């Protein structure tokens, strides 16, 4: 079994992130990606931080340094909230915090998990997740200075904690145009969105008290991803809901002031059955025209759905609005979706194969949802690190450089075998020149 971790009570998703970065050059006229031998070791960077190291999010700063956010689990079996910084070449940046990693000082006997990371215009680092230091899990956000020290001007000595009296877990975070912190996750087993001011205090202009909740199911629903529109500041949240005994894709749209956006699916809420069961959205992207991409897993395949600005399925995309891609085995799942500047769509996650191994998996599609055959000849790229269990969980794009973060283990059935790993490749976003006359 994979190393245990806290999950939503009704769905245990084994996601042991580890990071590796590998530089691949993907050009419009070249179908075969090439590893960048100058990055890490022969194009791959694997970082052993402490015990089992899982990475759930990544970001790149203006200097090209790479941040890996997640948890490190030691012999006590408890997780610590952590962020590690790598140099642009994949080496550990030992000038950051303590020997390259910041770990939140944990309360004895507690587990803390980081699930998202963001960097603001001033270079400060935000880390969001949850902690069970009290009687149940609470939202936790902290802000670090560029050197990895806690920023005492944020929250209480750099840390903002929110206890809503239930099992409160943050699974996604983003910063809006005003620099406010937008968090998405669960409170009392339902969708929850929180917005904080830049000093870590509750933004009372949002849903009157800074917290908006939504029941997309009568029993259980959870938010895994969040995006803020660059056009109107509306907030779109993606996840899954238990409906009729199975899980469906679920989405919520809020106005910038935290109210339900009734222009989206009539009441701001949407559940979408795609397969027979196990439909889980882990990623979301909002396009400038107001349409939305939801991505995740359906019956063990990569899955993506496009919605119109009004929340209807866009039948012009993929096959009647849906794209399903079987990459290998029955354990393919998407954790990241990115829309490139040329309109193509990159999905990243993990995929199995005919053997017991599991790899980083990436799929590149046209804006219409068709696999781009110029990307590794069939639109799909698999990256194997140690021949056992690898899974991509996050992507950061800086110009034409794509950094993919995840996890790797040489023997996932045994403890203390997971390490952070990163792969990085370049992708040509400039259309090829027209043929000569």
Coordinates of C-alpha atoms in Angstrom, one line a residue:
X1 CA 0.0 0.0 0.0
X2 CA 1.0 3.6 -0.5
X3 CA 2.1 5.6 2.6
X4 CA -1.0 6.7 4.5
X5 CA -2.2 10.3 4.5
X6 CA -5.2 12.2 5.5
X7 CA -7.9 12.3 2.9
X8 CA -11.6 13.2 2.7
X9 CA -13.5 10.7 4.8
X10 CA -15.4 9.1 1.9
X11 CA -12.7 9.0 -0.7
X12 CA -9.1 7.9 0.1
X13 CA -7.0 9.2 -2.8
X14 CA -3.5 7.7 -2.5
X15 CA -1.5 10.7 -3.7
X16 CA 2.1 10.5 -2.5
X17 CA 3.7 13.4 -4.2
X18 CA 7.4 13.5 -4.9
X19 CA 9.1 15.8 -7.2
X20 CA 11.3 15.5 -10.2
X21 CA 12.1 18.0 -12.9
X22 CA 13.3 17.1 -16.3
X23 CA 13.8 19.4 -19.2
X24 CA 12.4 18.3 -22.4
X25 CA 12.4 20.3 -25.6
X26 CA 9.2 20.0 -27.5
X27 CA 9.0 21.9 -30.7
X28 CA 6.2 22.3 -33.3
X29 CA 8.4 20.6 -35.9
X30 CA 10.0 18.0 -33.5
X31 CA 7.8 15.3 -32.1
X32 CA 10.4 13.7 -29.7
X33 CA 11.0 15.6 -26.4
X34 CA 14.6 15.7 -25.3
X35 CA 15.8 15.6 -21.7
X36 CA 17.8 18.6 -20.6
X37 CA 20.9 16.9 -19.3
X38 CA 21.9 20.2 -17.5
X39 CA 19.0 19.9 -15.2
X40 CA 19.5 17.8 -12.1
X41 CA 21.1 14.5 -13.0
X42 CA 20.6 13.6 -16.7
X43 CA 17.5 15.7 -16.8
X44 CA 15.8 14.6 -13.5
X45 CA 16.0 16.1 -10.0
X46 CA 15.1 13.8 -7.1
X47 CA 15.3 15.4 -3.6
X48 CA 15.3 13.4 -0.4
X49 CA 14.2 15.9 2.3
X50 CA 13.2 13.8 5.3
X51 CA 11.6 10.4 5.5
X52 CA 8.7 10.2 3.1
X53 CA 8.4 13.4 1.1
X54 CA 5.2 14.2 -0.8
X55 CA 4.7 17.3 -3.0
X56 CA 1.3 18.6 -3.7
X57 CA 2.0 22.0 -5.4
X58 CA 4.7 23.9 -7.1
X59 CA 5.5 27.5 -8.2
X60 CA 8.4 29.3 -9.9
X61 CA 9.6 32.8 -8.8
X62 CA 10.9 35.6 -11.0
X63 CA 14.5 34.2 -10.7
X64 CA 13.4 30.8 -12.0
X65 CA 13.7 29.1 -8.6
X66 CA 11.3 26.2 -8.0
X67 CA 9.2 25.8 -4.8
X68 CA 7.9 22.4 -3.8
X69 CA 5.1 22.4 -1.3
X70 CA 3.8 19.4 0.6
X71 CA 4.7 17.2 3.6
X72 CA 7.5 15.2 5.0
X73 CA 6.7 12.2 7.2
X74 CA 9.2 10.8 9.7
X75 CA 9.4 7.8 11.9
X76 CA 6.5 9.0 14.1
X77 CA 4.2 8.7 11.1
X78 CA 3.1 12.3 11.4
X79 CA 3.2 14.8 8.6
X80 CA 4.9 18.2 8.7
X81 CA 4.0 21.1 6.5
X82 CA 7.0 22.0 4.3
X83 CA 8.2 24.0 1.3
X84 CA 11.5 23.4 -0.4
X85 CA 13.3 25.6 -2.8
X86 CA 15.4 24.4 -5.7
X87 CA 17.7 26.5 -7.9
X88 CA 16.8 26.8 -11.6
X89 CA 19.2 23.9 -12.4
X90 CA 17.4 21.6 -10.0
X91 CA 19.9 21.7 -7.2
X92 CA 18.8 22.4 -3.6
X93 CA 18.9 26.1 -2.7
X94 CA 20.6 25.9 0.7
X95 CA 20.2 29.7 1.2
X96 CA 16.5 29.3 1.7
X97 CA 15.2 28.8 5.3
X98 CA 17.1 25.9 6.9
X99 CA 19.2 24.1 4.4
X100 CA 16.7 24.6 1.6
X101 CA 13.4 23.8 3.3
X102 CA 11.0 25.5 5.7
X103 CA 9.0 23.3 8.0
X104 CA 6.2 24.7 10.1
X105 CA 7.0 24.1 13.8
X106 CA 4.5 21.4 14.7
X107 CA 2.6 21.0 17.8
X108 CA 3.6 17.7 19.5
X109 CA 1.5 14.8 18.2
X110 CA -0.1 16.8 15.4
X111 CA 0.0 16.4 11.6
X112 CA 0.2 19.3 9.3
X113 CA -0.1 19.2 5.5
X114 CA 0.7 21.8 2.9
X115 CA -1.5 21.5 -0.2
X116 CA -0.8 24.8 -2.2
X117 CA 1.9 27.4 -2.7
X118 CA 1.8 30.9 -4.3
X119 CA 4.2 33.7 -4.7
X120 CA 3.1 37.4 -4.7
X121 CA 4.5 40.3 -6.6
X122 CA 6.9 41.1 -3.8
X123 CA 8.4 37.6 -3.8
X124 CA 6.7 36.5 -0.6
X125 CA 5.7 32.9 -0.4
X126 CA 2.3 31.7 0.8
X127 CA 1.8 28.1 2.0
X128 CA -1.7 26.8 2.6
X129 CA -3.0 23.5 4.1
X130 CA -4.4 22.2 7.3
X131 CA -3.4 21.1 10.8
X132 CA -5.0 18.9 13.5
X133 CA -3.2 20.6 16.3
X134 CA -6.6 21.4 17.8
X135 CA -9.3 18.7 18.3
X136 CA -9.9 18.6 14.5
X137 CA -8.4 19.9 11.3
X138 CA -8.2 23.7 10.8
X139 CA -7.3 25.9 7.8
X140 CA -3.7 27.1 8.0
X141 CA -2.0 29.7 5.8
X142 CA 1.5 31.1 6.4
X143 CA 3.6 33.7 4.6
X144 CA 7.3 33.6 4.3
X145 CA 9.8 36.2 3.3
X146 CA 12.0 35.5 0.3
X147 CA 14.7 34.1 2.5
X148 CA 12.3 31.5 4.0
X149 CA 11.7 33.2 7.3
X150 CA 8.1 33.8 8.6
X151 CA 6.7 37.2 7.8
X152 CA 5.5 38.6 11.1
X153 CA 3.3 41.1 9.4
X154 CA 0.9 38.3 8.3
X155 CA -1.6 36.7 10.6
X156 CA -0.1 35.9 14.0
X157 CA 3.7 35.9 13.7
X158 CA 3.4 34.8 10.0
X159 CA 0.7 32.2 10.4
X160 CA -3.1 32.5 10.0
X161 CA -5.3 29.7 11.3
X162 CA -9.1 29.4 10.9
X163 CA -11.2 27.0 13.0
X164 CA -14.8 26.6 11.7
X165 CA -15.7 24.0 14.3
X166 CA -15.6 21.0 12.0
X167 CA -13.1 19.0 9.9
X168 CA -11.7 22.0 8.0
X169 CA -9.2 21.2 5.2
X170 CA -7.6 23.5 2.5
X171 CA -6.8 21.7 -0.8
X172 CA -6.2 24.7 -3.0
X173 CA -5.2 28.4 -2.9
X174 CA -4.7 31.3 -5.3
X175 CA -4.0 35.0 -5.0
X176 CA -6.5 37.4 -6.7
X177 CA -5.5 40.6 -8.5
X178 CA -5.6 42.6 -5.2
X179 CA -3.2 40.1 -3.6
X180 CA -5.9 38.7 -1.3
X181 CA -5.6 35.0 -0.4
X182 CA -8.4 32.7 -1.8
X183 CA -8.6 29.3 -0.2
X184 CA -10.8 26.3 -1.3
X185 CA -11.5 23.1 0.5
X186 CA -14.0 21.5 2.9
X187 CA -15.8 22.6 6.0
X188 CA -18.1 20.0 7.6
X189 CA -17.8 17.8 4.5
X190 CA -19.0 20.5 2.0
X191 CA -17.4 23.0 -0.4
X192 CA -15.8 26.0 1.4
X193 CA -14.2 29.1 0.1
X194 CA -12.3 31.6 2.3
X195 CA -10.8 34.9 1.4
X196 CA -8.2 36.7 3.5
X197 CA -6.9 40.2 3.3
X198 CA -3.2 40.7 2.5
X199 CA -2.5 40.9 6.3
X200 CA -4.1 37.5 6.9
X201 CA -7.3 38.9 8.5
X202 CA -10.8 37.8 7.4
X203 CA -12.0 39.7 4.3
X204 CA -15.5 40.7 5.6
X205 CA -16.4 42.1 2.2
X206 CA -16.5 38.5 1.0
X207 CA -19.7 36.7 2.0
X208 CA -20.1 39.0 5.0
X209 CA -17.5 37.1 7.1
X210 CA -14.9 35.8 4.7
X211 CA -16.3 32.3 4.4
X212 CA -18.7 31.0 1.8
X213 CA -20.0 27.4 1.9
X214 CA -22.0 25.3 -0.5
X215 CA -23.7 22.0 -0.4
X216 CA -23.4 20.4 -3.8
X217 CA -24.6 17.1 -2.3
X218 CA -26.9 16.3 0.7
X219 CA -24.1 14.1 2.1
X220 CA -20.6 14.9 1.0
X221 CA -18.7 17.1 -1.5
X222 CA -15.2 18.5 -1.5
X223 CA -13.3 21.2 -3.4
X224 CA -9.9 20.3 -4.8
X225 CA -9.1 23.3 -7.0
X226 CA -9.8 27.1 -7.4
X227 CA -9.3 29.7 -10.0
X228 CA -10.1 33.5 -10.1
X229 CA -11.2 35.1 -13.3
X230 CA -8.9 37.8 -14.6
X231 CA -11.9 39.5 -16.1
X232 CA -14.4 39.9 -13.4
X233 CA -12.8 38.5 -10.3
X234 CA -15.4 35.6 -10.0
X235 CA -14.2 32.5 -8.2
X236 CA -14.6 29.0 -9.7
X237 CA -14.1 25.9 -7.6
X238 CA -13.8 22.3 -8.7
X239 CA -14.1 19.0 -6.9
X240 CA -16.5 16.2 -6.6
X241 CA -19.8 15.3 -4.9
X242 CA -21.5 12.1 -3.8
X243 CA -24.6 11.8 -5.8
X244 CA -26.8 8.7 -6.0
X245 CA -24.2 6.5 -4.5
X246 CA -21.3 7.6 -6.8
X247 CA -18.9 10.5 -7.2
X248 CA -19.6 13.2 -9.9
X249 CA -17.6 16.1 -11.1
X250 CA -18.7 19.2 -9.2
X251 CA -18.2 23.0 -9.7
X252 CA -19.1 26.2 -7.9
X253 CA -19.0 29.7 -9.2
X254 CA -19.1 32.7 -6.8
X255 CA -19.1 36.4 -7.6
X256 CA -16.2 38.5 -6.4
X257 CA -18.1 39.4 -3.3
X258 CA -18.8 35.8 -2.3
X259 CA -22.3 35.3 -3.5
X260 CA -23.6 32.4 -5.7
X261 CA -23.2 33.4 -9.3
X262 CA -26.7 32.6 -10.7
X263 CA -25.5 33.1 -14.3
X264 CA -23.6 29.8 -13.9
X265 CA -25.9 26.8 -14.1
X266 CA -28.8 28.7 -12.7
X267 CA -27.8 28.7 -9.1
X268 CA -23.9 28.8 -9.2
X269 CA -23.6 25.1 -8.5
X270 CA -23.1 22.1 -10.9
X271 CA -22.7 18.3 -10.5
X272 CA -21.8 16.4 -13.6
X273 CA -21.9 12.6 -14.0
X274 CA -19.5 11.4 -16.7
X275 CA -18.7 7.8 -16.0
X276 CA -20.5 5.2 -13.8
X277 CA -18.6 6.2 -10.7
X278 CA -15.4 7.7 -9.4
X279 CA -15.7 11.0 -11.3
X280 CA -13.3 13.4 -9.4
X281 CA -12.2 16.8 -10.6
X282 CA -8.8 17.8 -9.3
X283 CA -8.0 20.8 -11.4
X284 CA -9.8 23.9 -13.0
X285 CA -8.9 26.6 -15.4
X286 CA -11.0 29.6 -16.4
X287 CA -10.5 31.0 -19.9
X288 CA -10.7 34.7 -20.7
X289 CA -14.0 34.2 -22.5
X290 CA -15.5 32.9 -19.3
X291 CA -15.6 29.2 -20.2
X292 CA -14.2 26.6 -17.8
X293 CA -12.1 23.5 -18.0
X294 CA -12.5 20.8 -15.3
X295 CA -10.0 18.0 -15.3
X296 CA -9.5 14.9 -13.2
X297 CA -10.2 11.2 -13.4
X298 CA -13.2 9.2 -14.7
X299 CA -13.1 5.4 -14.3
X300 CA -9.3 5.4 -14.3
X301 CA -8.8 7.6 -17.3
X302 CA -7.6 11.2 -17.8
X303 CA -10.8 13.3 -18.0
X304 CA -11.5 16.8 -19.1
X305 CA -14.8 18.7 -19.6
X306 CA -15.3 22.2 -21.0
X307 CA -18.2 24.3 -19.8
X308 CA -19.7 27.4 -21.4
X309 CA -19.7 30.7 -19.4
X310 CA -23.2 29.8 -18.3
X311 CA -22.1 26.4 -16.9
X312 CA -23.5 24.2 -19.8
X313 CA -21.3 21.5 -21.3
X314 CA -19.7 22.8 -24.5
X315 CA -20.6 20.2 -27.1
X316 CA -18.1 21.6 -29.6
X317 CA -15.2 20.5 -27.4
X318 CA -13.8 17.0 -27.6
X319 CA -16.6 14.4 -27.8
X320 CA -19.8 16.2 -26.9
X321 CA -17.9 18.4 -24.4
X322 CA -15.8 15.7 -22.8
X323 CA -12.3 14.3 -23.4
X324 CA -11.4 10.8 -22.0
X325 CA -7.8 9.5 -22.5
X326 CA -6.6 6.1 -21.5
X327 CA -2.9 6.3 -21.1
X328 CA -2.2 3.0 -19.4
X329 CA -3.9 0.6 -17.0
X330 CA -6.8 1.8 -14.9
X331 CA -5.2 4.3 -12.6
X332 CA -4.8 7.3 -14.9
X333 CA -5.6 10.6 -13.0
X334 CA -5.1 14.3 -13.7
X335 CA -4.0 16.7 -11.0
X336 CA -3.1 19.8 -13.0
X337 CA -4.5 21.6 -16.1
X338 CA -2.8 24.5 -17.7
X339 CA -3.9 26.5 -20.8
X340 CA -0.9 27.6 -22.8
X341 CA -0.6 31.1 -24.4
X342 CA -1.4 29.6 -27.8
X343 CA -4.6 28.0 -26.5
X344 CA -3.4 24.4 -26.2
X345 CA -4.2 22.5 -23.0
X346 CA -1.7 20.6 -20.9
X347 CA -2.9 17.9 -18.5
X348 CA -0.5 16.4 -15.9
X349 CA -0.9 13.5 -13.5
X350 CA 0.0 9.8 -13.2
X351 CA -0.6 6.7 -15.3
X352 CA -0.1 3.0 -14.8
X353 CA 0.8 0.4 -17.4
X354 CA 0.7 -3.3 -18.0
X355 CA 3.1 -3.9 -15.1
X356 CA 3.0 -2.7 -11.6
X357 CA 4.9 0.6 -12.3
X358 CA 3.3 4.1 -12.4
X359 CA 4.8 7.1 -14.3
X360 CA 4.5 10.8 -14.6
X361 CA 2.0 11.4 -17.4
X362 CA 1.3 14.4 -19.6
X363 CA -1.1 14.9 -22.4
X364 CA -1.3 17.9 -24.7
X365 CA -4.5 18.9 -26.5
X366 CA -5.6 21.5 -29.1
X367 CA -8.0 24.1 -27.9
X368 CA -10.7 21.9 -29.3
X369 CA -9.8 19.0 -27.1
X370 CA -7.9 16.9 -29.7
X371 CA -4.5 15.3 -28.8
X372 CA -1.6 17.2 -30.3
X373 CA 0.3 14.6 -32.3
X374 CA 3.3 16.9 -32.5
X375 CA 3.9 16.4 -28.8
X376 CA 5.9 13.1 -28.5
X377 CA 4.2 11.8 -31.7
X378 CA 0.8 11.0 -30.1
X379 CA 0.1 13.8 -27.7
X380 CA 1.1 11.8 -24.6
X381 CA 4.4 11.8 -22.7
X382 CA 5.3 9.4 -19.9
X383 CA 8.3 10.1 -17.7
X384 CA 9.8 7.2 -15.6
X385 CA 12.1 8.0 -12.7
X386 CA 12.8 4.9 -10.8
X387 CA 10.8 2.2 -12.4
X388 CA 8.3 1.8 -9.6
X389 CA 5.9 4.6 -8.7
X390 CA 6.0 8.1 -10.0
X391 CA 3.1 10.6 -10.2
X392 CA 2.9 14.3 -11.3
X393 CA 0.8 16.5 -9.1
X394 CA 1.5 20.1 -10.1
X395 CA 2.7 22.2 -13.0
X396 CA 4.2 25.7 -13.2
X397 CA 4.8 27.4 -16.5
X398 CA 7.3 30.3 -16.9
X399 CA 7.3 31.6 -20.5
X400 CA 8.0 28.5 -22.5
X401 CA 9.5 26.5 -19.7
X402 CA 7.2 23.9 -18.1
X403 CA 8.1 22.5 -14.7
X404 CA 6.2 19.4 -13.6
X405 CA 6.3 18.3 -10.0
X406 CA 5.2 15.1 -8.4
X407 CA 6.6 12.2 -6.5
X408 CA 8.8 9.1 -7.0
X409 CA 9.5 5.9 -5.1
X410 CA 11.8 3.0 -5.9
X411 CA 9.7 0.8 -3.7
X412 CA 6.4 2.4 -2.8
X413 CA 5.2 -0.6 -0.6
X414 CA 7.9 0.3 2.0
X415 CA 8.1 3.4 4.2
X416 CA 10.5 6.2 3.7
X417 CA 10.9 5.5 0.0
X418 CA 9.1 8.6 -1.4
X419 CA 11.2 11.6 -2.5
X420 CA 10.5 14.9 -4.1
X421 CA 11.1 15.0 -7.9
X422 CA 10.8 17.5 -10.7
X423 CA 10.9 17.4 -14.5
X424 CA 11.1 20.5 -16.7
X425 CA 10.8 20.8 -20.4
X426 CA 10.5 23.6 -23.0
X427 CA 7.6 23.9 -25.3
X428 CA 7.6 26.1 -28.4
X429 CA 4.6 28.5 -28.1
X430 CA 5.5 30.3 -31.4
X431 CA 3.7 29.0 -34.5
X432 CA 6.0 27.6 -37.1
X433 CA 6.9 30.1 -40.0
X434 CA 4.8 29.7 -43.1
X435 CA 6.4 27.6 -45.9
X436 CA 8.6 29.6 -48.4
X437 CA 6.8 30.8 -51.5

